[in-house]
């Protein structure tokens, strides 16, 4: 299995670097005061400067002079935008948020712990069956371990790190966002995965959520896959690159790129104080007109720097990869070796590698299609957080999968409520499950597009974006 992973890594290495550009701002933008932009919510936006890495972004106002031009532009907008009562819609969704936020309680925490216990049970079954295999690997063991790893990240680590339970548990509790996964011990217990929690907090909780679908969004697929989209090679080979990335994307891309974003943030904050921080990951500007975003830091970049005798990126990346690698591929097989001998240890190791491939595929399927497809919007301009347009972008820049029922939602990693999660990131999984029908009904009432389809339908539409046969809608273009 290890050979298979390395072979797929080599096959995709040429183009995988282009998949995940990350934000890189010039020093002149750091800490600059926000400047209002004239952008009515139903018309194309106009760019404006903003503070770096602050959840509160500059106010969006409508100058009087723009009104006449906006009326002329209105006829060129998509039909659903032309007469949208944005304020009325936003007032209703805020009322839904308040209703469920006020009702969050110990029941939400118990529900989260119940889902966590399900993952423990799956993991235990996977480990108990790991030393046994009739085939070269044991599907039961690999699938159970894979699913447990996936949902502990997408459900528990994800929602806890957003603060979905902080108000209920208190600041000293393990499940408070300031405690979960922080430090070497808690990292090993709470967040045993390829990504460093502090790096994930910058890349995902700040940049992806507050810059959704913008050029600076690290997860914007149409930009990340630019090099694949424009390749003059047969279409099946472009699909092969996307599929090969699926089996290794967490360690190949997510871990190094989240570290890059963390150091980028530290660098900007240090500059504001007149200090310097070394950025180990220096990447060029991303192609395709997405500047100032830069290419992602992937394992390919780190290996390339080692050939240049620059070992700093490798040392930094090692600190992120080591806990998970040690736990899963060293300590666990070692326990089986001590208890049951060499054959059991080797069999368990094969199943762990199989589980690693499956958990990468599973997580890719439930994560990446959330914000990609020809029916999903991307944005050329920033927006003020918690403004009416911010909530609108959360809806039209996201897609839900089939929802309802703990088993269904568990298997989707609770990412099937992506619309509600991007509107209100710091709420519980149970709140999303309960509020989703009301949010959907409100969107239908006002004519706001609310995308909800089978996850494999969304995966197909995502791959179409990745290989360049389709493109996303652009808000400022009037789509």
Short mmCIF file of C-alpha atoms in Angstrom, two decimals:
data_model
loop_
_atom_site.label_atom_id
_atom_site.label_comp_id
_atom_site.label_asym_id
_atom_site.label_seq_id
_atom_site.Cartn_x
_atom_site.Cartn_y
_atom_site.Cartn_z
CA UNK A 1 0.00 0.00 0.00
CA UNK A 2 2.86 2.36 0.79
CA UNK A 3 4.29 1.74 -2.67
CA UNK A 4 0.87 2.54 -4.16
CA UNK A 5 0.68 5.84 -2.31
CA UNK A 6 4.20 6.82 -3.39
CA UNK A 7 3.46 5.86 -6.98
CA UNK A 8 0.31 7.96 -7.06
CA UNK A 9 2.21 10.83 -5.44
CA UNK A 10 4.81 10.70 -8.21
CA UNK A 11 2.13 10.56 -10.90
CA UNK A 12 0.42 13.69 -9.63
CA UNK A 13 3.47 15.64 -8.45
CA UNK A 14 3.94 17.62 -11.65
CA UNK A 15 0.59 19.38 -11.35
CA UNK A 16 -0.50 18.99 -7.73
CA UNK A 17 1.41 22.11 -6.71
CA UNK A 18 -1.08 24.21 -8.65
CA UNK A 19 -4.11 22.97 -6.77
CA UNK A 20 -3.91 25.07 -3.63
CA UNK A 21 -2.64 28.64 -3.80
CA UNK A 22 -2.79 30.53 -0.55
CA UNK A 23 -3.15 34.12 0.48
CA UNK A 24 -0.12 36.37 0.28
CA UNK A 25 -0.58 40.10 0.86
CA UNK A 26 1.90 42.86 0.27
CA UNK A 27 3.18 44.59 3.44
CA UNK A 28 1.43 47.83 2.43
CA UNK A 29 -1.95 46.20 3.06
CA UNK A 30 -1.12 45.05 6.58
CA UNK A 31 -3.17 46.91 9.13
CA UNK A 32 -4.47 49.42 6.59
CA UNK A 33 -7.77 51.04 7.52
CA UNK A 34 -10.86 49.72 5.79
CA UNK A 35 -12.20 51.75 2.89
CA UNK A 36 -15.86 51.55 2.02
CA UNK A 37 -16.86 50.28 -1.41
CA UNK A 38 -19.92 51.18 -3.39
CA UNK A 39 -21.56 47.81 -3.95
CA UNK A 40 -25.28 47.31 -3.70
CA UNK A 41 -26.05 43.77 -2.72
CA UNK A 42 -27.76 42.96 -6.00
CA UNK A 43 -25.06 44.45 -8.26
CA UNK A 44 -21.41 43.68 -9.03
CA UNK A 45 -19.05 44.74 -6.26
CA UNK A 46 -16.13 47.17 -6.33
CA UNK A 47 -12.85 46.24 -4.68
CA UNK A 48 -11.69 47.96 -1.52
CA UNK A 49 -8.86 47.58 0.94
CA UNK A 50 -9.31 45.79 4.25
CA UNK A 51 -7.40 44.96 7.43
CA UNK A 52 -5.43 41.72 7.30
CA UNK A 53 -6.75 38.69 9.16
CA UNK A 54 -9.44 40.47 11.12
CA UNK A 55 -12.91 38.92 11.19
CA UNK A 56 -14.51 42.38 11.08
CA UNK A 57 -14.08 43.75 7.55
CA UNK A 58 -14.76 47.19 6.11
CA UNK A 59 -18.32 48.49 5.89
CA UNK A 60 -20.16 48.16 2.57
CA UNK A 61 -22.15 51.30 1.76
CA UNK A 62 -24.21 52.48 -1.23
CA UNK A 63 -23.23 55.98 -2.46
CA UNK A 64 -26.06 58.09 -3.87
CA UNK A 65 -24.22 58.61 -7.18
CA UNK A 66 -24.17 54.88 -7.87
CA UNK A 67 -27.97 54.50 -7.74
CA UNK A 68 -28.73 55.42 -11.38
CA UNK A 69 -25.97 53.22 -12.74
CA UNK A 70 -27.16 50.39 -10.56
CA UNK A 71 -30.66 50.64 -12.05
CA UNK A 72 -29.18 50.38 -15.55
CA UNK A 73 -27.05 47.40 -14.51
CA UNK A 74 -29.97 45.63 -12.91
CA UNK A 75 -31.36 44.30 -16.19
CA UNK A 76 -28.06 42.52 -16.86
CA UNK A 77 -28.15 40.61 -13.59
CA UNK A 78 -29.31 37.05 -13.14
CA UNK A 79 -33.13 37.05 -12.77
CA UNK A 80 -33.08 36.00 -9.12
CA UNK A 81 -30.90 39.03 -8.25
CA UNK A 82 -32.93 41.72 -9.99
CA UNK A 83 -35.64 42.17 -7.37
CA UNK A 84 -34.10 40.46 -4.37
CA UNK A 85 -35.26 41.81 -1.01
CA UNK A 86 -31.90 41.19 0.59
CA UNK A 87 -32.65 42.98 3.85
CA UNK A 88 -35.90 41.09 4.33
CA UNK A 89 -34.17 37.78 3.65
CA UNK A 90 -31.24 38.62 5.91
CA UNK A 91 -33.52 39.69 8.76
CA UNK A 92 -35.32 36.36 8.60
CA UNK A 93 -32.16 34.24 8.56
CA UNK A 94 -30.75 36.25 11.48
CA UNK A 95 -33.94 35.51 13.39
CA UNK A 96 -33.45 31.80 12.67
CA UNK A 97 -29.85 32.05 13.90
CA UNK A 98 -30.94 33.72 17.14
CA UNK A 99 -33.66 31.14 17.73
CA UNK A 100 -31.26 28.20 17.57
CA UNK A 101 -28.28 29.94 19.14
CA UNK A 102 -30.36 30.85 22.18
CA UNK A 103 -31.52 27.23 22.44
CA UNK A 104 -28.06 25.67 22.42
CA UNK A 105 -27.52 23.80 25.66
CA UNK A 106 -25.93 20.78 27.29
CA UNK A 107 -27.99 18.68 24.86
CA UNK A 108 -25.78 19.92 22.02
CA UNK A 109 -22.65 18.91 23.93
CA UNK A 110 -24.09 15.47 24.67
CA UNK A 111 -24.90 15.03 21.01
CA UNK A 112 -21.34 15.93 20.01
CA UNK A 113 -19.94 13.46 22.55
CA UNK A 114 -22.31 10.80 21.22
CA UNK A 115 -20.93 11.29 17.72
CA UNK A 116 -17.40 11.17 19.14
CA UNK A 117 -18.21 7.86 20.85
CA UNK A 118 -19.41 6.46 17.50
CA UNK A 119 -16.00 7.30 16.03
CA UNK A 120 -14.27 5.58 18.97
CA UNK A 121 -16.34 2.44 18.41
CA UNK A 122 -15.47 2.35 14.72
CA UNK A 123 -11.80 2.88 15.49
CA UNK A 124 -11.84 0.10 18.09
CA UNK A 125 -13.45 -2.32 15.61
CA UNK A 126 -10.88 -1.33 13.01
CA UNK A 127 -7.94 -1.94 15.35
CA UNK A 128 -9.38 -5.21 16.66
CA UNK A 129 -9.61 -6.59 13.12
CA UNK A 130 -6.39 -5.01 11.81
CA UNK A 131 -4.10 -8.03 12.35
CA UNK A 132 -6.38 -10.32 10.38
CA UNK A 133 -6.79 -10.45 6.61
CA UNK A 134 -7.78 -13.04 4.00
CA UNK A 135 -7.11 -10.61 1.17
CA UNK A 136 -3.90 -8.56 1.13
CA UNK A 137 -5.87 -6.20 3.39
CA UNK A 138 -8.97 -6.35 5.59
CA UNK A 139 -11.75 -4.10 4.20
CA UNK A 140 -13.64 -4.07 7.51
CA UNK A 141 -10.61 -2.86 9.42
CA UNK A 142 -9.58 -0.28 6.81
CA UNK A 143 -13.09 1.16 6.37
CA UNK A 144 -13.74 1.45 10.11
CA UNK A 145 -10.40 3.13 10.83
CA UNK A 146 -10.76 5.37 7.78
CA UNK A 147 -14.24 6.55 8.72
CA UNK A 148 -13.25 7.19 12.34
CA UNK A 149 -10.28 9.32 11.30
CA UNK A 150 -12.35 11.28 8.79
CA UNK A 151 -15.26 12.15 11.07
CA UNK A 152 -13.08 13.00 14.07
CA UNK A 153 -11.55 15.73 11.90
CA UNK A 154 -14.59 16.95 9.97
CA UNK A 155 -17.08 16.69 12.85
CA UNK A 156 -15.29 16.98 16.18
CA UNK A 157 -12.06 18.87 15.44
CA UNK A 158 -13.78 21.07 12.88
CA UNK A 159 -16.77 22.24 14.89
CA UNK A 160 -14.99 22.41 18.24
CA UNK A 161 -12.18 24.54 16.77
CA UNK A 162 -14.82 26.95 15.44
CA UNK A 163 -16.16 27.39 18.98
CA UNK A 164 -19.39 25.53 18.35
CA UNK A 165 -19.52 24.34 21.96
CA UNK A 166 -17.39 26.92 23.78
CA UNK A 167 -20.33 28.82 25.28
CA UNK A 168 -21.78 25.62 26.71
CA UNK A 169 -18.61 23.98 28.11
CA UNK A 170 -16.66 26.96 29.46
CA UNK A 171 -13.10 28.08 28.87
CA UNK A 172 -11.41 25.40 31.01
CA UNK A 173 -13.10 22.49 29.26
CA UNK A 174 -11.36 20.20 26.78
CA UNK A 175 -13.95 21.08 24.12
CA UNK A 176 -13.44 24.84 24.32
CA UNK A 177 -11.82 26.12 21.13
CA UNK A 178 -8.88 27.62 23.04
CA UNK A 179 -7.99 24.24 24.61
CA UNK A 180 -8.88 21.59 22.03
CA UNK A 181 -5.83 20.09 20.35
CA UNK A 182 -3.45 22.72 21.74
CA UNK A 183 -0.02 21.61 22.92
CA UNK A 184 1.76 18.28 22.26
CA UNK A 185 -0.37 16.18 24.65
CA UNK A 186 -3.75 17.53 23.56
CA UNK A 187 -2.61 17.39 19.93
CA UNK A 188 -1.98 13.67 20.35
CA UNK A 189 -5.27 12.99 22.18
CA UNK A 190 -7.71 15.44 20.52
CA UNK A 191 -6.31 16.09 17.06
CA UNK A 192 -4.16 13.17 15.90
CA UNK A 193 -4.11 14.13 12.24
CA UNK A 194 -1.69 15.44 9.62
CA UNK A 195 -2.56 19.12 10.14
CA UNK A 196 -1.34 21.25 13.04
CA UNK A 197 -4.40 22.72 14.85
CA UNK A 198 -2.97 26.23 15.07
CA UNK A 199 -2.22 26.23 11.35
CA UNK A 200 -5.69 24.92 10.52
CA UNK A 201 -7.16 27.74 12.61
CA UNK A 202 -5.56 30.34 10.32
CA UNK A 203 -6.12 28.62 6.98
CA UNK A 204 -9.66 27.41 7.56
CA UNK A 205 -11.33 29.24 10.45
CA UNK A 206 -10.17 32.68 9.32
CA UNK A 207 -9.19 32.74 5.68
CA UNK A 208 -11.60 30.23 4.17
CA UNK A 209 -14.60 31.33 6.22
CA UNK A 210 -14.13 35.09 6.07
CA UNK A 211 -12.91 35.16 2.47
CA UNK A 212 -15.14 32.45 1.02
CA UNK A 213 -14.82 32.11 -2.74
CA UNK A 214 -12.53 35.14 -3.05
CA UNK A 215 -9.10 35.10 -4.67
CA UNK A 216 -7.58 34.81 -1.21
CA UNK A 217 -9.67 31.79 -0.20
CA UNK A 218 -7.12 28.94 0.10
CA UNK A 219 -9.79 26.43 -0.94
CA UNK A 220 -10.95 28.07 -4.19
CA UNK A 221 -10.74 25.12 -6.57
CA UNK A 222 -11.05 27.05 -9.84
CA UNK A 223 -7.83 28.89 -8.95
CA UNK A 224 -6.10 25.95 -7.29
CA UNK A 225 -6.60 23.69 -10.32
CA UNK A 226 -5.70 26.37 -12.88
CA UNK A 227 -2.69 24.53 -14.30
CA UNK A 228 -4.71 21.34 -14.75
CA UNK A 229 -7.64 23.24 -16.31
CA UNK A 230 -5.49 24.77 -19.06
CA UNK A 231 -3.38 21.70 -19.90
CA UNK A 232 -3.43 20.63 -23.54
CA UNK A 233 -3.66 16.94 -22.77
CA UNK A 234 -6.50 14.41 -23.22
CA UNK A 235 -9.33 14.88 -20.74
CA UNK A 236 -8.90 11.43 -19.10
CA UNK A 237 -5.38 12.41 -18.04
CA UNK A 238 -6.69 15.55 -16.38
CA UNK A 239 -9.25 13.49 -14.49
CA UNK A 240 -6.47 11.10 -13.49
CA UNK A 241 -4.57 13.97 -11.88
CA UNK A 242 -7.60 14.98 -9.84
CA UNK A 243 -8.26 11.40 -8.75
CA UNK A 244 -4.63 10.79 -7.81
CA UNK A 245 -4.69 13.89 -5.61
CA UNK A 246 -7.69 12.47 -3.73
CA UNK A 247 -5.69 9.58 -2.24
CA UNK A 248 -3.02 11.79 -0.64
CA UNK A 249 -4.35 15.35 -0.38
CA UNK A 250 -4.31 15.68 3.43
CA UNK A 251 -0.59 15.07 3.91
CA UNK A 252 0.56 16.16 0.46
CA UNK A 253 -1.25 19.52 0.44
CA UNK A 254 -3.27 20.34 3.55
CA UNK A 255 -0.57 19.97 6.18
CA UNK A 256 2.17 22.00 4.45
CA UNK A 257 -0.22 24.61 3.10
CA UNK A 258 -1.86 25.30 6.45
CA UNK A 259 1.62 25.76 7.92
CA UNK A 260 2.43 28.22 5.16
CA UNK A 261 -0.66 30.25 5.99
CA UNK A 262 0.15 30.23 9.70
CA UNK A 263 3.65 31.56 9.08
CA UNK A 264 2.26 34.11 6.66
CA UNK A 265 -0.03 35.40 9.38
CA UNK A 266 2.76 35.46 11.96
CA UNK A 267 4.92 37.37 9.50
CA UNK A 268 2.26 40.04 8.95
CA UNK A 269 1.57 40.44 12.66
CA UNK A 270 5.29 40.70 13.41
CA UNK A 271 5.74 43.41 10.76
CA UNK A 272 3.07 45.49 12.48
CA UNK A 273 5.21 45.38 15.63
CA UNK A 274 8.44 46.15 13.79
CA UNK A 275 9.71 42.60 14.15
CA UNK A 276 10.57 39.87 11.66
CA UNK A 277 9.45 36.27 11.31
CA UNK A 278 11.04 33.87 8.83
CA UNK A 279 8.58 32.35 6.37
CA UNK A 280 9.89 28.83 5.62
CA UNK A 281 7.62 28.43 2.60
CA UNK A 282 8.32 30.90 -0.21
CA UNK A 283 6.02 30.31 -3.18
CA UNK A 284 5.53 32.29 -6.41
CA UNK A 285 2.32 34.06 -7.38
CA UNK A 286 -0.43 31.76 -8.61
CA UNK A 287 -1.15 31.88 -12.35
CA UNK A 288 -4.46 32.72 -13.95
CA UNK A 289 -4.97 36.27 -12.68
CA UNK A 290 -5.48 35.28 -9.05
CA UNK A 291 -2.70 37.46 -7.62
CA UNK A 292 -1.76 38.31 -4.92
CA UNK A 293 -2.51 34.69 -4.01
CA UNK A 294 0.48 32.39 -4.24
CA UNK A 295 0.86 28.73 -5.06
CA UNK A 296 0.40 26.27 -2.24
CA UNK A 297 3.16 24.73 -0.24
CA UNK A 298 3.04 21.01 -0.96
CA UNK A 299 5.34 18.11 -0.22
CA UNK A 300 6.73 18.58 -3.74
CA UNK A 301 7.94 22.06 -2.79
CA UNK A 302 9.53 20.79 0.43
CA UNK A 303 11.41 18.03 -1.40
CA UNK A 304 12.54 20.50 -4.05
CA UNK A 305 13.97 22.79 -1.38
CA UNK A 306 15.87 19.89 0.16
CA UNK A 307 17.64 19.34 -3.18
CA UNK A 308 18.67 23.00 -2.92
CA UNK A 309 20.08 22.25 0.57
CA UNK A 310 17.32 24.29 2.22
CA UNK A 311 16.08 21.99 4.98
CA UNK A 312 14.03 24.53 6.94
CA UNK A 313 10.71 23.70 5.24
CA UNK A 314 11.28 19.99 5.87
CA UNK A 315 12.04 20.56 9.56
CA UNK A 316 8.91 22.67 10.01
CA UNK A 317 6.73 20.19 8.13
CA UNK A 318 8.13 17.31 10.17
CA UNK A 319 6.74 18.85 13.37
CA UNK A 320 3.26 18.74 11.84
CA UNK A 321 3.42 15.27 10.28
CA UNK A 322 5.32 13.45 13.03
CA UNK A 323 2.56 12.96 15.67
CA UNK A 324 0.10 11.32 13.29
CA UNK A 325 2.74 9.29 11.44
CA UNK A 326 4.25 8.05 14.70
CA UNK A 327 0.90 7.09 16.22
CA UNK A 328 -0.49 5.27 13.19
CA UNK A 329 2.48 3.83 11.38
CA UNK A 330 5.02 3.23 14.18
CA UNK A 331 3.42 2.81 17.61
CA UNK A 332 0.29 0.93 16.55
CA UNK A 333 2.11 -1.74 14.49
CA UNK A 334 4.70 -1.96 17.27
CA UNK A 335 1.97 -2.86 19.78
CA UNK A 336 0.71 -5.60 17.47
CA UNK A 337 4.27 -6.87 17.05
CA UNK A 338 4.80 -7.11 20.81
CA UNK A 339 1.43 -8.78 21.43
CA UNK A 340 0.97 -11.00 18.38
CA UNK A 341 4.21 -11.17 16.46
CA UNK A 342 5.57 -10.07 13.09
CA UNK A 343 2.80 -11.35 10.81
CA UNK A 344 0.09 -9.56 12.80
CA UNK A 345 2.14 -6.35 12.87
CA UNK A 346 2.73 -6.37 9.11
CA UNK A 347 -0.93 -7.13 8.42
CA UNK A 348 -2.00 -4.29 10.71
CA UNK A 349 0.42 -1.92 8.98
CA UNK A 350 -1.03 -2.83 5.57
CA UNK A 351 -4.54 -2.14 6.85
CA UNK A 352 -3.46 1.18 8.32
CA UNK A 353 -2.03 2.24 4.96
CA UNK A 354 -5.25 1.14 3.26
CA UNK A 355 -7.23 3.15 5.81
CA UNK A 356 -5.05 6.18 5.07
CA UNK A 357 -5.88 6.01 1.37
CA UNK A 358 -9.59 5.57 2.09
CA UNK A 359 -9.78 8.40 4.64
CA UNK A 360 -8.14 10.76 2.14
CA UNK A 361 -10.71 9.79 -0.48
CA UNK A 362 -13.62 10.02 1.98
CA UNK A 363 -12.58 13.44 3.25
CA UNK A 364 -11.98 14.78 -0.26
CA UNK A 365 -15.48 13.70 -1.33
CA UNK A 366 -17.20 15.43 1.60
CA UNK A 367 -14.94 18.52 1.80
CA UNK A 368 -13.99 19.77 -1.67
CA UNK A 369 -17.46 19.65 -3.38
CA UNK A 370 -18.84 22.01 -0.71
CA UNK A 371 -17.74 25.07 -2.69
CA UNK A 372 -17.30 24.01 -6.31
CA UNK A 373 -19.49 23.54 -9.37
CA UNK A 374 -20.80 25.51 -12.31
CA UNK A 375 -23.82 26.53 -10.19
CA UNK A 376 -21.70 27.87 -7.29
CA UNK A 377 -20.49 31.49 -7.09
CA UNK A 378 -16.99 32.84 -6.57
CA UNK A 379 -16.21 36.48 -5.81
CA UNK A 380 -13.73 39.11 -6.98
CA UNK A 381 -14.26 41.51 -4.07
CA UNK A 382 -14.24 41.30 -0.26
CA UNK A 383 -17.31 41.65 1.94
CA UNK A 384 -17.94 42.77 5.50
CA UNK A 385 -18.32 39.87 7.91
CA UNK A 386 -21.89 39.38 9.21
CA UNK A 387 -23.30 41.86 6.71
CA UNK A 388 -26.36 40.93 4.67
CA UNK A 389 -24.14 40.15 1.69
CA UNK A 390 -21.84 38.00 3.83
CA UNK A 391 -24.76 35.71 4.67
CA UNK A 392 -25.86 35.70 1.04
CA UNK A 393 -22.41 34.68 -0.14
CA UNK A 394 -22.38 31.84 2.38
CA UNK A 395 -25.47 30.45 0.64
CA UNK A 396 -24.65 30.99 -3.03
CA UNK A 397 -20.96 30.11 -2.55
CA UNK A 398 -21.73 26.75 -0.91
CA UNK A 399 -23.58 23.51 -1.55
CA UNK A 400 -25.30 21.10 0.83
CA UNK A 401 -25.58 17.34 0.44
CA UNK A 402 -28.46 15.14 1.58
CA UNK A 403 -29.29 16.06 5.17
CA UNK A 404 -31.20 14.61 8.10
CA UNK A 405 -30.60 11.78 10.55
CA UNK A 406 -27.52 11.17 12.65
CA UNK A 407 -26.28 8.20 10.61
CA UNK A 408 -26.53 10.05 7.29
CA UNK A 409 -24.95 13.19 8.73
CA UNK A 410 -22.20 11.17 10.45
CA UNK A 411 -21.17 9.53 7.18
CA UNK A 412 -21.05 12.96 5.52
CA UNK A 413 -18.79 14.19 8.33
CA UNK A 414 -21.52 16.73 9.14
CA UNK A 415 -20.29 18.74 6.15
CA UNK A 416 -23.64 18.28 4.44
CA UNK A 417 -24.82 21.46 6.24
CA UNK A 418 -22.17 23.64 4.64
CA UNK A 419 -24.56 26.50 3.85
CA UNK A 420 -25.71 26.86 7.44
CA UNK A 421 -22.16 26.36 8.74
CA UNK A 422 -20.76 29.16 6.60
CA UNK A 423 -23.55 31.49 7.63
CA UNK A 424 -23.00 30.79 11.34
CA UNK A 425 -19.61 29.05 11.80
CA UNK A 426 -19.61 28.90 15.61
CA UNK A 427 -22.74 26.83 16.21
CA UNK A 428 -23.20 23.17 17.05
CA UNK A 429 -23.78 20.26 14.70
CA UNK A 430 -27.21 19.70 16.23
CA UNK A 431 -28.18 23.33 15.56
CA UNK A 432 -27.30 22.97 11.87
CA UNK A 433 -29.36 19.81 11.64
CA UNK A 434 -32.36 21.55 13.19
CA UNK A 435 -32.19 24.90 11.40
CA UNK A 436 -31.44 23.66 7.87
CA UNK A 437 -35.09 23.17 6.80
CA UNK A 438 -35.95 26.72 7.91
CA UNK A 439 -32.95 28.27 6.15
CA UNK A 440 -33.82 26.39 2.98
CA UNK A 441 -37.48 27.45 3.15
CA UNK A 442 -36.48 31.09 3.67
CA UNK A 443 -34.17 30.98 0.66
CA UNK A 444 -36.95 29.49 -1.47
CA UNK A 445 -39.35 32.18 -0.24
CA UNK A 446 -37.05 35.00 -1.42
CA UNK A 447 -35.71 33.24 -4.53
CA UNK A 448 -32.16 32.84 -3.21
CA UNK A 449 -30.46 29.80 -4.85
CA UNK A 450 -30.04 27.05 -2.26
CA UNK A 451 -28.03 24.15 -3.70
CA UNK A 452 -28.61 20.70 -2.23
CA UNK A 453 -27.73 17.52 -4.11
CA UNK A 454 -26.34 14.05 -3.62
CA UNK A 455 -22.67 14.16 -2.63
CA UNK A 456 -21.60 12.15 -5.70
CA UNK A 457 -23.49 14.53 -8.00
CA UNK A 458 -21.59 17.37 -6.35
CA UNK A 459 -18.32 15.44 -6.71
CA UNK A 460 -18.92 15.11 -10.46
CA UNK A 461 -19.56 18.86 -10.74
CA UNK A 462 -16.44 19.54 -8.68
CA UNK A 463 -14.26 17.42 -10.96
CA UNK A 464 -15.66 19.30 -13.96
CA UNK A 465 -14.29 22.50 -12.42
CA UNK A 466 -10.99 20.80 -11.61
CA UNK A 467 -10.38 19.56 -15.16
CA UNK A 468 -11.62 22.75 -16.83
CA UNK A 469 -14.74 21.57 -18.67
CA UNK A 470 -16.93 23.91 -16.57
CA UNK A 471 -16.39 27.18 -14.69
CA UNK A 472 -17.95 28.70 -11.61
CA UNK A 473 -20.31 31.66 -11.60
CA UNK A 474 -18.82 35.07 -10.84
CA UNK A 475 -20.82 37.46 -8.62
CA UNK A 476 -19.32 40.66 -9.99
CA UNK A 477 -20.04 39.57 -13.56
CA UNK A 478 -23.75 39.62 -12.81
CA UNK A 479 -24.28 35.85 -13.05
#
